[in-house]
Amino acid sequence: MPCDRIWTNARLATMAGPGLGVVERGTIACRDGRIVYAGPTDGAPAFEAREIIDCEGRWITPGLIDCHTHLVYAGTRAHEFELRLQGASYEEIARAGGGIISTMTATRAASEGELIAQSLPRLDALIAEGVTTAEIKSGYGFELDTELKMLRAARQLGRSRDVTVRTTFLGAHAIPPEYADNSDSYITFLCDDLMPRVVADGLADAVDAFCEGIGFTPSQVERVFTRAHDLGLPVKLHAEQLSNLHGAALAARHGAMSADHLEHLDDAGIAAMAAAGTVATLLPGAFYFTREVHLPPVAALRAAGVPIALATDCNPGTSPLTSPLLVMNMGATLFRLTVEECLLGVTRNAALALGLADEIGTIEPGKSCDLAIWNIEQPAELVYRMGLNPLHARVWRGK
Ligand code: DI6
Ligand code: FE
């Protein structure tokens, strides 16, 4: 079998099932950036490879996928963190004009180059832990120039590193000061002007919104989703993070790829997600950092067969986190996910949450050859440790 490169003498966690899809003595072959063989070395076809890489018994997983980030932004909110340490709540800070709006001010003021320069270290931190695909949202502009600037910056970040970037238009993240008393008019502006322009410039792969007391109402989200459908973009939703507005059920009704956060999700929302095939993206970094105590209903999600993804939610206010390994540890420790669920959460189910299940997320023939090679003795180590990065090498599209 002709191919460009093979990795051999490896232990594979293909994540293609059953379980982790473990192959103890495995080989992966790649041609034109795609996997052409992944399985036992014994009985593999005869390869004519230009390069053979001896993995010396290391473990290989799919490249990790961070399916929910706001990593493009300017400035920092360390001062708000200090206020919260003194007792202020996230919602109080937001209602006092801080929070998302303070990042909006910094992001509007930054040039595109500054925005890229400030965001690149965050992307590099993800890459350093084996990430080969990251989603990046807009949502700190709320005006045409800044929303476009954020999305262009995200795309440019993807071009400047060996990583796949998927962009999401999150114009409905907060109500900008220009529309403080008239959020419905902002939604009209978003649907009539912002979103069509983002689509015309080809800058978004999906549309997201924040359904919350300090964000947008379900009926406003409905308008955003309807417009997204008209423009041909898939949707997802920040739902049930601080309260239960039944956003997950709304998202499921609109065929959303994922509903995210979900600490306050109820049984009806779970049933709707299960029926629609909507992924539950859990964000333990935000749960931890806001000192949330209301747990997402993991056992009920599991029982209903809802696929669970895990992501950093990298953002300056509620999750200044750039470690997918720590996300897995938190998923297990805080949310009681199993090792297998944590690993699926940053691979196969994260791919599903991005609508990329045919392309990435497992090590299977036909998929992009995106791999992470680890210095570990067993896969549980990826979930178990806090702060040690055992990545040996990362492969993106076969290189
Ligand atoms: N929920 C969150 O946790 C982030 N956005 C959202 O809708 C917070 C974003 C920020 O505070 O900057
Ligand atoms: Fe978020």
Coordinates of C-alpha atoms and ligand atoms in Angstrom, one line a residue:
M1 CA 0.0 0.0 0.0
P2 CA 1.6 3.3 -1.1
C3 CA 1.6 6.0 1.6
D4 CA 3.5 9.0 2.8
R5 CA 4.3 8.1 6.4
I6 CA 3.6 5.4 8.9
W7 CA 3.7 5.5 12.7
T8 CA 4.5 2.1 14.1
N9 CA 5.3 0.4 17.4
A10 CA 2.5 2.4 19.0
R11 CA -0.4 1.8 21.3
L12 CA -3.5 3.3 19.9
A13 CA -6.6 4.7 21.5
T14 CA -8.5 5.2 18.3
M15 CA -11.7 6.4 20.1
A16 CA -13.6 4.6 17.4
G17 CA -15.0 2.1 20.0
P18 CA -15.6 -0.1 21.6
G19 CA -14.4 1.8 24.6
L20 CA -11.2 3.7 23.8
G21 CA -10.7 1.5 20.7
V22 CA -7.4 0.3 22.1
V23 CA -4.9 -1.4 19.8
E24 CA -1.9 -2.6 21.8
R25 CA 0.6 -3.1 19.0
G26 CA -0.6 -0.6 16.4
T27 CA 0.3 1.1 13.1
I28 CA -1.1 4.2 11.5
A29 CA -0.5 4.9 7.8
C30 CA -1.2 8.3 6.2
R31 CA -1.5 9.4 2.6
D32 CA -2.2 13.0 1.4
G33 CA -3.0 14.0 5.0
R34 CA -5.5 11.2 5.5
I35 CA -5.4 8.0 7.5
V36 CA -5.3 5.0 5.1
Y37 CA -4.7 2.4 7.8
A38 CA -5.1 2.3 11.5
G39 CA -5.0 -1.0 13.4
P40 CA -2.9 -3.9 14.5
T41 CA 0.6 -4.1 13.1
D42 CA 0.3 -7.8 12.7
G43 CA -1.7 -8.4 9.6
A44 CA -1.4 -4.8 8.3
P45 CA -0.9 -4.4 4.6
A46 CA 2.6 -4.1 3.2
F47 CA 3.3 -0.3 3.2
E48 CA 5.6 1.5 0.8
A49 CA 6.2 4.5 3.0
R50 CA 8.5 7.4 2.4
E51 CA 9.0 7.8 6.2
I52 CA 8.6 5.3 9.0
I53 CA 8.3 6.7 12.6
D54 CA 9.1 4.3 15.4
C55 CA 6.9 5.4 18.4
E56 CA 8.8 3.2 20.8
G57 CA 5.6 2.0 22.4
R58 CA 4.1 5.4 23.0
W59 CA 0.3 6.0 23.0
I60 CA -1.4 7.7 20.1
T61 CA -4.8 9.4 20.4
P62 CA -6.7 11.5 17.9
G63 CA -5.5 15.1 18.0
L64 CA -7.5 16.9 20.7
I65 CA -10.4 19.2 19.8
D66 CA -11.4 22.2 21.8
C67 CA -15.0 22.8 20.6
H68 CA -15.9 25.9 22.6
T69 CA -13.5 28.9 23.1
H70 CA -13.6 32.6 23.1
L71 CA -9.8 32.8 22.8
V72 CA -9.8 35.9 20.5
Y73 CA -10.1 39.0 22.7
A74 CA -8.0 41.9 24.0
G75 CA -7.0 42.8 27.5
T76 CA -7.5 40.9 30.7
R77 CA -10.1 40.8 33.5
A78 CA -7.7 40.0 36.4
H79 CA -9.1 43.0 38.3
E80 CA -12.6 41.6 38.1
F81 CA -11.2 38.3 39.4
E82 CA -9.9 40.3 42.4
L83 CA -13.4 41.9 42.9
R84 CA -14.9 38.4 42.9
L85 CA -12.4 37.3 45.5
Q86 CA -13.8 40.1 47.6
G87 CA -17.3 38.7 47.2
A88 CA -18.7 40.3 44.1
S89 CA -20.6 37.8 41.8
Y90 CA -20.1 37.4 38.1
E91 CA -23.6 38.7 37.4
E92 CA -23.2 41.7 39.7
I93 CA -20.0 42.7 37.8
A94 CA -21.7 42.2 34.5
R95 CA -24.7 44.3 35.5
A96 CA -22.4 47.1 36.7
G97 CA -21.0 47.4 33.2
G98 CA -17.9 45.1 33.7
G99 CA -17.7 41.6 32.5
I100 CA -18.2 41.0 28.8
I101 CA -18.6 44.7 28.1
S102 CA -15.2 45.5 29.6
T103 CA -13.6 43.0 27.2
M104 CA -15.7 44.6 24.4
T105 CA -14.1 48.0 25.1
A106 CA -10.6 46.5 24.9
T107 CA -11.4 44.4 21.8
R108 CA -12.9 47.3 19.9
A109 CA -9.8 49.4 20.7
A110 CA -7.3 46.8 19.5
S111 CA -6.1 46.6 15.9
E112 CA -6.5 43.3 14.1
G113 CA -2.7 42.8 14.5
E114 CA -2.9 43.4 18.2
L115 CA -5.8 41.1 18.6
I116 CA -3.9 38.3 16.8
A117 CA -0.8 39.0 18.8
Q118 CA -2.6 38.8 22.1
S119 CA -4.6 35.7 21.2
L120 CA -1.8 33.7 19.7
P121 CA -0.3 32.6 23.0
R122 CA -3.6 31.2 24.0
L123 CA -3.9 29.1 20.8
D124 CA -0.3 28.0 21.2
A125 CA -1.0 26.8 24.8
L126 CA -3.8 24.6 23.4
I127 CA -1.5 23.3 20.6
A128 CA 1.2 22.5 23.2
E129 CA -1.2 20.0 24.7
G130 CA -2.1 18.2 21.5
V131 CA -5.0 20.3 20.1
T132 CA -5.3 20.0 16.4
T133 CA -8.7 21.7 16.0
A134 CA -10.1 24.6 18.0
E135 CA -13.4 26.5 17.7
I136 CA -13.2 30.3 18.2
K137 CA -16.1 32.6 18.7
S138 CA -16.6 36.3 18.1
G139 CA -18.8 38.1 20.5
Y140 CA -16.8 41.0 22.0
G141 CA -17.6 43.5 19.3
F142 CA -21.4 43.9 18.9
E143 CA -20.6 46.3 16.0
L144 CA -19.8 45.3 12.4
D145 CA -16.1 46.2 12.3
T146 CA -15.2 44.5 15.5
E147 CA -17.2 41.3 15.0
L148 CA -15.6 41.0 11.5
K149 CA -12.2 41.8 12.9
M150 CA -12.5 39.1 15.5
L151 CA -13.5 36.5 13.0
R152 CA -10.8 37.5 10.6
A153 CA -8.3 37.3 13.4
A154 CA -9.5 33.8 14.3
R155 CA -9.1 32.7 10.7
Q156 CA -5.7 34.3 10.5
L157 CA -4.6 32.4 13.7
G158 CA -5.6 29.2 11.9
R159 CA -3.4 30.1 9.0
S160 CA -0.5 31.0 11.1
R161 CA -0.3 27.6 12.9
D162 CA -0.7 23.9 12.0
V163 CA -4.2 23.7 13.4
T164 CA -7.8 23.7 12.1
V165 CA -9.8 26.7 13.3
R166 CA -13.6 26.7 13.1
T167 CA -15.2 30.1 13.7
T168 CA -18.5 30.9 15.3
F169 CA -20.5 34.1 15.1
L170 CA -21.6 35.0 18.7
G171 CA -23.0 38.5 18.1
A172 CA -25.7 37.6 20.7
H173 CA -23.3 37.3 23.6
A174 CA -24.2 40.4 25.5
I175 CA -26.3 43.6 25.0
P176 CA -24.0 46.4 23.9
P177 CA -24.2 49.8 25.6
E178 CA -25.6 51.3 22.3
Y179 CA -28.7 49.2 22.8
A180 CA -28.8 49.0 26.6
D181 CA -32.5 49.5 26.9
N182 CA -33.5 48.0 23.6
S183 CA -32.1 44.5 23.2
D184 CA -34.8 43.7 20.6
S185 CA -33.4 46.4 18.3
Y186 CA -29.9 44.9 18.8
I187 CA -31.3 41.5 17.6
T188 CA -32.8 43.2 14.6
F189 CA -29.5 44.8 13.8
L190 CA -27.8 41.5 14.3
C191 CA -30.2 39.6 12.0
D192 CA -30.5 42.3 9.3
D193 CA -26.9 43.7 9.2
L194 CA -24.3 41.8 11.2
M195 CA -25.0 38.2 10.4
P196 CA -25.6 38.7 6.7
R197 CA -22.3 40.5 6.4
V198 CA -20.4 37.9 8.4
V199 CA -21.9 35.2 6.0
A200 CA -21.1 37.3 2.9
D201 CA -17.5 37.5 4.0
G202 CA -17.4 33.8 4.6
L203 CA -16.2 34.3 8.2
A204 CA -18.4 32.0 10.2
D205 CA -18.9 28.2 10.3
A206 CA -21.7 28.4 12.9
V207 CA -23.9 30.8 15.0
D208 CA -24.1 30.8 18.8
A209 CA -26.0 32.9 21.4
F210 CA -26.1 33.4 25.1
C211 CA -29.5 32.5 26.4
E212 CA -29.6 33.9 30.0
G213 CA -31.0 36.6 32.2
I214 CA -27.9 38.7 31.6
G215 CA -27.9 37.7 27.9
F216 CA -30.8 37.1 25.5
T217 CA -34.3 35.7 26.0
P218 CA -35.5 32.5 24.3
S219 CA -37.6 34.4 21.8
Q220 CA -34.6 36.6 20.9
V221 CA -32.5 33.5 20.5
E222 CA -35.2 32.1 18.3
R223 CA -34.9 35.1 15.9
V224 CA -31.1 34.6 15.8
F225 CA -31.5 30.9 15.0
T226 CA -34.2 31.5 12.3
R227 CA -31.9 33.9 10.6
A228 CA -29.0 31.6 10.8
H229 CA -31.0 28.8 9.2
D230 CA -32.0 31.2 6.4
L231 CA -28.4 32.0 5.8
G232 CA -27.4 28.3 5.9
L233 CA -25.4 28.2 9.1
P234 CA -25.7 25.6 11.8
V235 CA -26.4 26.7 15.4
K236 CA -25.4 26.0 19.0
L237 CA -26.3 27.7 22.2
H238 CA -24.9 28.8 25.6
A239 CA -27.8 27.4 27.7
E240 CA -28.7 26.9 31.3
Q241 CA -25.4 28.2 32.7
L242 CA -26.8 30.4 35.5
S243 CA -30.5 29.7 35.3
N244 CA -33.0 27.5 33.5
L245 CA -34.6 29.4 30.6
H246 CA -35.2 26.1 28.7
G247 CA -32.5 27.1 26.1
A248 CA -31.3 23.5 25.5
A249 CA -34.8 22.4 24.4
L250 CA -35.0 25.5 22.2
A251 CA -31.6 24.7 20.7
A252 CA -32.6 21.0 20.1
R253 CA -35.8 22.2 18.4
H254 CA -33.6 24.1 16.0
G255 CA -31.3 21.1 15.4
A256 CA -28.4 22.6 17.2
M257 CA -25.1 20.8 17.0
S258 CA -24.6 21.4 20.7
A259 CA -25.9 23.1 23.8
D260 CA -23.2 24.3 26.1
H261 CA -22.7 24.7 29.9
L262 CA -26.0 23.1 31.1
E263 CA -25.6 23.3 34.8
H264 CA -29.3 24.1 35.2
L265 CA -30.6 21.7 32.5
D266 CA -33.8 19.9 33.3
D267 CA -35.2 16.5 32.2
A268 CA -37.3 18.0 29.4
G269 CA -34.1 19.6 28.0
I270 CA -32.2 16.3 28.2
A271 CA -35.0 14.5 26.4
A272 CA -35.1 17.1 23.7
M273 CA -31.3 17.0 23.2
A274 CA -31.4 13.2 23.1
A275 CA -34.1 13.2 20.4
A276 CA -32.4 15.8 18.3
G277 CA -28.9 14.4 18.6
T278 CA -27.6 17.6 20.2
V279 CA -24.3 17.3 21.9
A280 CA -24.0 18.4 25.6
T281 CA -20.8 20.4 25.8
L282 CA -19.7 20.7 29.4
L283 CA -17.3 23.5 30.5
P284 CA -15.8 22.6 33.9
G285 CA -13.4 25.5 33.7
A286 CA -16.3 28.0 34.0
F287 CA -17.9 25.9 36.7
Y288 CA -14.7 25.9 38.7
F289 CA -13.7 29.5 38.1
T290 CA -17.1 31.0 39.0
R291 CA -17.4 28.6 42.0
E292 CA -20.7 27.3 40.7
V293 CA -22.1 24.6 42.9
H294 CA -25.1 23.5 40.7
L295 CA -23.8 20.4 38.8
P296 CA -24.8 19.6 35.3
P297 CA -27.0 16.5 35.2
V298 CA -24.3 14.2 34.0
A299 CA -25.9 10.9 35.1
A300 CA -29.2 11.8 33.4
L301 CA -27.4 12.9 30.2
R302 CA -25.5 9.6 30.3
A303 CA -28.7 7.6 30.8
A304 CA -30.4 9.4 27.9
G305 CA -27.4 8.7 25.6
V306 CA -26.6 12.3 25.0
P307 CA -23.1 12.6 23.7
I308 CA -20.9 14.7 26.1
A309 CA -18.1 16.9 24.9
L310 CA -15.7 18.9 27.1
A311 CA -14.1 22.2 26.2
T312 CA -12.0 24.9 27.8
D313 CA -14.5 27.8 27.2
C314 CA -11.3 29.9 27.2
N315 CA -12.5 33.4 27.9
P316 CA -11.3 36.3 30.1
G317 CA -14.3 36.4 32.5
T318 CA -15.3 32.9 33.5
S319 CA -12.7 30.5 32.3
P320 CA -9.2 31.9 31.6
L321 CA -8.2 28.3 30.8
T322 CA -6.0 27.0 28.0
S323 CA -5.5 23.4 29.1
P324 CA -7.5 20.6 27.5
L325 CA -5.7 18.2 29.9
L326 CA -6.9 20.1 32.9
V327 CA -10.4 20.2 31.4
M328 CA -10.4 16.4 31.4
N329 CA -9.2 16.3 35.0
M330 CA -11.9 18.7 36.0
G331 CA -14.5 16.8 34.0
A332 CA -13.6 13.7 36.0
T333 CA -13.1 15.4 39.4
L334 CA -15.9 17.9 39.4
F335 CA -18.5 16.3 37.1
R336 CA -17.7 12.6 37.8
L337 CA -17.1 11.7 34.2
T338 CA -15.2 8.5 33.5
V339 CA -11.8 8.5 31.9
E340 CA -13.4 7.2 28.7
E341 CA -16.0 10.0 28.8
C342 CA -13.4 12.6 29.3
L343 CA -11.3 11.4 26.4
L344 CA -14.4 11.1 24.1
G345 CA -15.3 14.6 25.2
V346 CA -12.2 16.1 23.7
T347 CA -12.1 13.8 20.6
R348 CA -15.0 12.1 19.0
N349 CA -17.8 14.0 20.8
A350 CA -16.1 17.3 20.3
A351 CA -15.9 16.6 16.6
L352 CA -19.6 15.9 16.7
A353 CA -20.3 19.2 18.4
L354 CA -18.5 20.9 15.5
G355 CA -20.3 19.0 12.8
L356 CA -17.0 17.4 11.8
A357 CA -17.6 13.8 12.8
D358 CA -16.7 12.6 9.3
E359 CA -13.4 14.4 9.3
I360 CA -11.8 14.2 12.8
G361 CA -12.2 12.9 16.3
T362 CA -11.2 9.3 15.8
I363 CA -8.3 7.4 14.3
E364 CA -10.0 5.7 11.4
P365 CA -9.3 5.3 7.6
G366 CA -10.6 8.3 5.6
K367 CA -10.3 10.8 8.4
S368 CA -7.7 13.6 8.6
C369 CA -4.5 12.3 10.1
D370 CA -4.6 14.5 13.2
L371 CA -2.8 12.7 16.0
A372 CA -1.4 13.3 19.5
I373 CA 1.5 11.1 20.6
W374 CA 2.0 10.8 24.4
N375 CA 4.7 9.8 26.9
I376 CA 2.3 7.8 29.1
E377 CA 1.8 4.2 30.2
Q378 CA -1.9 4.2 30.2
P379 CA -4.6 6.6 28.8
A380 CA -6.0 7.4 32.3
E381 CA -2.8 9.4 32.9
L382 CA -4.1 12.1 30.5
V383 CA -7.0 12.7 32.8
Y384 CA -5.3 12.0 36.1
R385 CA -2.5 14.5 36.2
M386 CA -2.8 18.2 36.9
G387 CA -0.2 20.4 35.3
L388 CA 2.2 17.9 33.7
N389 CA 2.1 17.8 29.9
P390 CA 3.1 14.4 28.5
L391 CA 2.8 15.4 24.8
H392 CA 5.6 13.9 22.8
A393 CA 4.5 15.0 19.3
R394 CA 1.5 16.3 17.4
V395 CA 0.5 15.5 13.9
W396 CA -1.8 17.7 11.9
R397 CA -3.0 16.5 8.5
G398 CA -0.3 13.9 8.4
K399 CA 2.6 16.2 9.3
Ligands
DI6_1 N1 -20.8 32.4 29.3 C1 -19.6 32.4 29.7 O1 -19.2 31.7 30.7 C2 -18.8 33.3 28.9 N2 -19.7 33.7 27.9 C3 -20.9 33.2 28.2 O2 -21.9 33.3 27.5 C4 -18.2 34.4 29.7 C5 -17.5 35.4 28.7 C6 -16.9 36.6 29.5 O3 -17.2 36.8 30.7 O4 -16.1 37.3 28.9
FE2 FE -18.7 30.3 26.3

